[in-house]
mmCIF file with all atom_site columns, C-alpha atoms in Angstrom:
data_model
loop_
_atom_site.group_PDB
_atom_site.id
_atom_site.type_symbol
_atom_site.label_atom_id
_atom_site.label_alt_id
_atom_site.label_comp_id
_atom_site.label_asym_id
_atom_site.label_entity_id
_atom_site.label_seq_id
_atom_site.pdbx_PDB_ins_code
_atom_site.Cartn_x
_atom_site.Cartn_y
_atom_site.Cartn_z
_atom_site.occupancy
_atom_site.B_iso_or_equiv
_atom_site.pdbx_formal_charge
_atom_site.auth_seq_id
_atom_site.auth_comp_id
_atom_site.auth_asym_id
_atom_site.auth_atom_id
_atom_site.pdbx_PDB_model_num
ATOM 1  C CA . MET A 1 1  ? -8.139  30.939 34.777 1.00 0.00 ? 1  MET A CA 1
ATOM 2  C CA . ALA A 1 2  ? -7.482  27.296 35.323 1.00 0.00 ? 2  ALA A CA 1
ATOM 3  C CA . THR A 1 3  ? -6.346  24.791 32.750 1.00 0.00 ? 3  THR A CA 1
ATOM 4  C CA . VAL A 1 4  ? -8.937  22.054 32.221 1.00 0.00 ? 4  VAL A CA 1
ATOM 5  C CA . ARG A 1 5  ? -9.016  18.765 30.322 1.00 0.00 ? 5  ARG A CA 1
ATOM 6  C CA . VAL A 1 6  ? -11.546 18.739 27.459 1.00 0.00 ? 6  VAL A CA 1
ATOM 7  C CA . SER A 1 7  ? -12.650 16.457 24.647 1.00 0.00 ? 7  SER A CA 1
ATOM 8  C CA . VAL A 1 8  ? -12.992 18.350 21.378 1.00 0.00 ? 8  VAL A CA 1
ATOM 9  C CA . THR A 1 9  ? -15.150 16.741 18.686 1.00 0.00 ? 9  THR A CA 1
ATOM 10 C CA . HIS A 1 10 ? -14.176 17.954 15.210 1.00 0.00 ? 10 HIS A CA 1
ATOM 11 C CA . ASP A 1 11 ? -14.785 17.117 11.567 1.00 0.00 ? 11 ASP A CA 1
ATOM 12 C CA . TYR A 1 12 ? -12.068 16.025 9.131  1.00 0.00 ? 12 TYR A CA 1
ATOM 13 C CA . SER A 1 13 ? -11.500 19.660 8.108  1.00 0.00 ? 13 SER A CA 1
ATOM 14 C CA . GLY A 1 14 ? -10.694 20.562 11.714 1.00 0.00 ? 14 GLY A CA 1
ATOM 15 C CA . ASN A 1 15 ? -13.913 22.471 12.407 1.00 0.00 ? 15 ASN A CA 1
ATOM 16 C CA . ILE A 1 16 ? -14.873 22.121 16.060 1.00 0.00 ? 16 ILE A CA 1
ATOM 17 C CA . VAL A 1 17 ? -18.315 20.571 16.510 1.00 0.00 ? 17 VAL A CA 1
ATOM 18 C CA . SER A 1 18 ? -18.441 20.412 20.315 1.00 0.00 ? 18 SER A CA 1
ATOM 19 C CA . VAL A 1 19 ? -16.351 20.707 23.461 1.00 0.00 ? 19 VAL A CA 1
ATOM 20 C CA . SER A 1 20 ? -17.007 18.440 26.439 1.00 0.00 ? 20 SER A CA 1
ATOM 21 C CA . ARG A 1 21 ? -15.604 19.056 29.884 1.00 0.00 ? 21 ARG A CA 1
ATOM 22 C CA . PRO A 1 22 ? -16.348 16.056 32.091 1.00 0.00 ? 22 PRO A CA 1
ATOM 23 C CA . ALA A 1 23 ? -16.701 16.458 35.843 1.00 0.00 ? 23 ALA A CA 1
ATOM 24 C CA . GLU A 1 24 ? -13.525 15.894 37.815 1.00 0.00 ? 24 GLU A CA 1
ATOM 25 C CA . ASP A 1 25 ? -12.694 12.201 38.264 1.00 0.00 ? 25 ASP A CA 1
ATOM 26 C CA . ALA A 1 26 ? -15.497 11.221 35.863 1.00 0.00 ? 26 ALA A CA 1
ATOM 27 C CA . ASN A 1 27 ? -14.873 8.208  33.655 1.00 0.00 ? 27 ASN A CA 1
ATOM 28 C CA . VAL A 1 28 ? -16.425 9.150  30.310 1.00 0.00 ? 28 VAL A CA 1
ATOM 29 C CA . ILE A 1 29 ? -16.026 8.261  26.664 1.00 0.00 ? 29 ILE A CA 1
ATOM 30 C CA . VAL A 1 30 ? -16.876 10.965 24.130 1.00 0.00 ? 30 VAL A CA 1
ATOM 31 C CA . LEU A 1 31 ? -18.160 9.546  20.853 1.00 0.00 ? 31 LEU A CA 1
ATOM 32 C CA . SER A 1 32 ? -18.102 11.227 17.485 1.00 0.00 ? 32 SER A CA 1
ATOM 33 C CA . GLY A 1 33 ? -20.371 10.947 14.482 1.00 0.00 ? 33 GLY A CA 1
ATOM 34 C CA . ASP A 1 34 ? -19.566 9.964  10.907 1.00 0.00 ? 34 ASP A CA 1
ATOM 35 C CA . GLY A 1 35 ? -16.690 12.039 9.544  1.00 0.00 ? 35 GLY A CA 1
ATOM 36 C CA . GLN A 1 36 ? -15.686 13.245 12.998 1.00 0.00 ? 36 GLN A CA 1
ATOM 37 C CA . SER A 1 37 ? -12.911 12.571 15.500 1.00 0.00 ? 37 SER A CA 1
ATOM 38 C CA . VAL A 1 38 ? -12.233 13.470 19.137 1.00 0.00 ? 38 VAL A CA 1
ATOM 39 C CA . LEU A 1 39 ? -9.112  15.195 20.469 1.00 0.00 ? 39 LEU A CA 1
ATOM 40 C CA . GLU A 1 40 ? -8.445  15.150 24.211 1.00 0.00 ? 40 GLU A CA 1
ATOM 41 C CA . THR A 1 41 ? -6.351  18.131 25.316 1.00 0.00 ? 41 THR A CA 1
ATOM 42 C CA . GLU A 1 42 ? -5.901  20.756 28.009 1.00 0.00 ? 42 GLU A CA 1
ATOM 43 C CA . VAL A 1 43 ? -7.067  24.339 27.467 1.00 0.00 ? 43 VAL A CA 1
ATOM 44 C CA . ASP A 1 44 ? -7.521  27.480 29.488 1.00 0.00 ? 44 ASP A CA 1
ATOM 45 C CA . GLU A 1 45 ? -11.059 27.334 30.874 1.00 0.00 ? 45 GLU A CA 1
ATOM 46 C CA . ALA A 1 46 ? -11.800 30.871 29.638 1.00 0.00 ? 46 ALA A CA 1
ATOM 47 C CA . SER A 1 47 ? -11.058 29.839 26.025 1.00 0.00 ? 47 SER A CA 1
ATOM 48 C CA . ILE A 1 48 ? -13.861 27.254 25.785 1.00 0.00 ? 48 ILE A CA 1
ATOM 49 C CA . PRO A 1 49 ? -16.471 29.714 24.398 1.00 0.00 ? 49 PRO A CA 1
ATOM 50 C CA . ASP A 1 50 ? -13.987 30.754 21.673 1.00 0.00 ? 50 ASP A CA 1
ATOM 51 C CA . LEU A 1 51 ? -13.453 27.112 20.696 1.00 0.00 ? 51 LEU A CA 1
ATOM 52 C CA . VAL A 1 52 ? -17.116 26.551 19.918 1.00 0.00 ? 52 VAL A CA 1
ATOM 53 C CA . ALA A 1 53 ? -17.500 29.998 18.297 1.00 0.00 ? 53 ALA A CA 1
ATOM 54 C CA . GLY A 1 54 ? -15.291 29.014 15.349 1.00 0.00 ? 54 GLY A CA 1
ATOM 55 C CA . LYS A 1 55 ? -12.198 31.020 16.316 1.00 0.00 ? 55 LYS A CA 1
ATOM 56 C CA . TYR A 1 56 ? -10.098 27.848 16.417 1.00 0.00 ? 56 TYR A CA 1
ATOM 57 C CA . LEU A 1 57 ? -9.606  24.620 14.461 1.00 0.00 ? 57 LEU A CA 1
ATOM 58 C CA . VAL A 1 58 ? -8.099  21.251 15.298 1.00 0.00 ? 58 VAL A CA 1
ATOM 59 C CA . ASP A 1 59 ? -4.874  20.482 13.430 1.00 0.00 ? 59 ASP A CA 1
ATOM 60 C CA . SER A 1 60 ? -5.115  16.704 13.188 1.00 0.00 ? 60 SER A CA 1
ATOM 61 C CA . GLU A 1 61 ? -1.490  16.217 12.151 1.00 0.00 ? 61 GLU A CA 1
ATOM 62 C CA . SER A 1 62 ? -0.014  18.042 15.144 1.00 0.00 ? 62 SER A CA 1
ATOM 63 C CA . LYS A 1 63 ? -2.933  17.120 17.428 1.00 0.00 ? 63 LYS A CA 1
ATOM 64 C CA . LYS A 1 64 ? -3.251  20.742 18.538 1.00 0.00 ? 64 LYS A CA 1
ATOM 65 C CA . ILE A 1 65 ? -5.835  23.492 18.527 1.00 0.00 ? 65 ILE A CA 1
ATOM 66 C CA . VAL A 1 66 ? -4.818  26.363 16.240 1.00 0.00 ? 66 VAL A CA 1
ATOM 67 C CA . GLU A 1 67 ? -6.303  29.747 15.357 1.00 0.00 ? 67 GLU A CA 1
ATOM 68 C CA . ASN A 1 68 ? -8.764  29.758 12.473 1.00 0.00 ? 68 ASN A CA 1
ATOM 69 C CA . SER A 1 69 ? -7.228  32.145 9.940  1.00 0.00 ? 69 SER A CA 1
ATOM 70 C CA . PRO A 1 70 ? -9.727  33.638 7.503  1.00 0.00 ? 70 PRO A CA 1
#
C-alpha cells in the first residue's frame, strides 16, 4: 500500500482519538480538544484502521507512533 500523510489527534497519554487524511493538495488545519495534541506523520495507508482501533499509541517525546503493549 501507499504511504500517506495523516494528522493523528491524541490525548496526553498517547491514546489516539482520531486520524485525519486530508485530500491531496488540501490546505487544512486539524484542531484538537482540551488535553489533546495533533501529530502529523506518514503511515502506510493500510495501517489506518489499526491506529484508531487502539493497537498503537503516540509517543510524544519521540514524535512517533508505537505499538500499544498491554
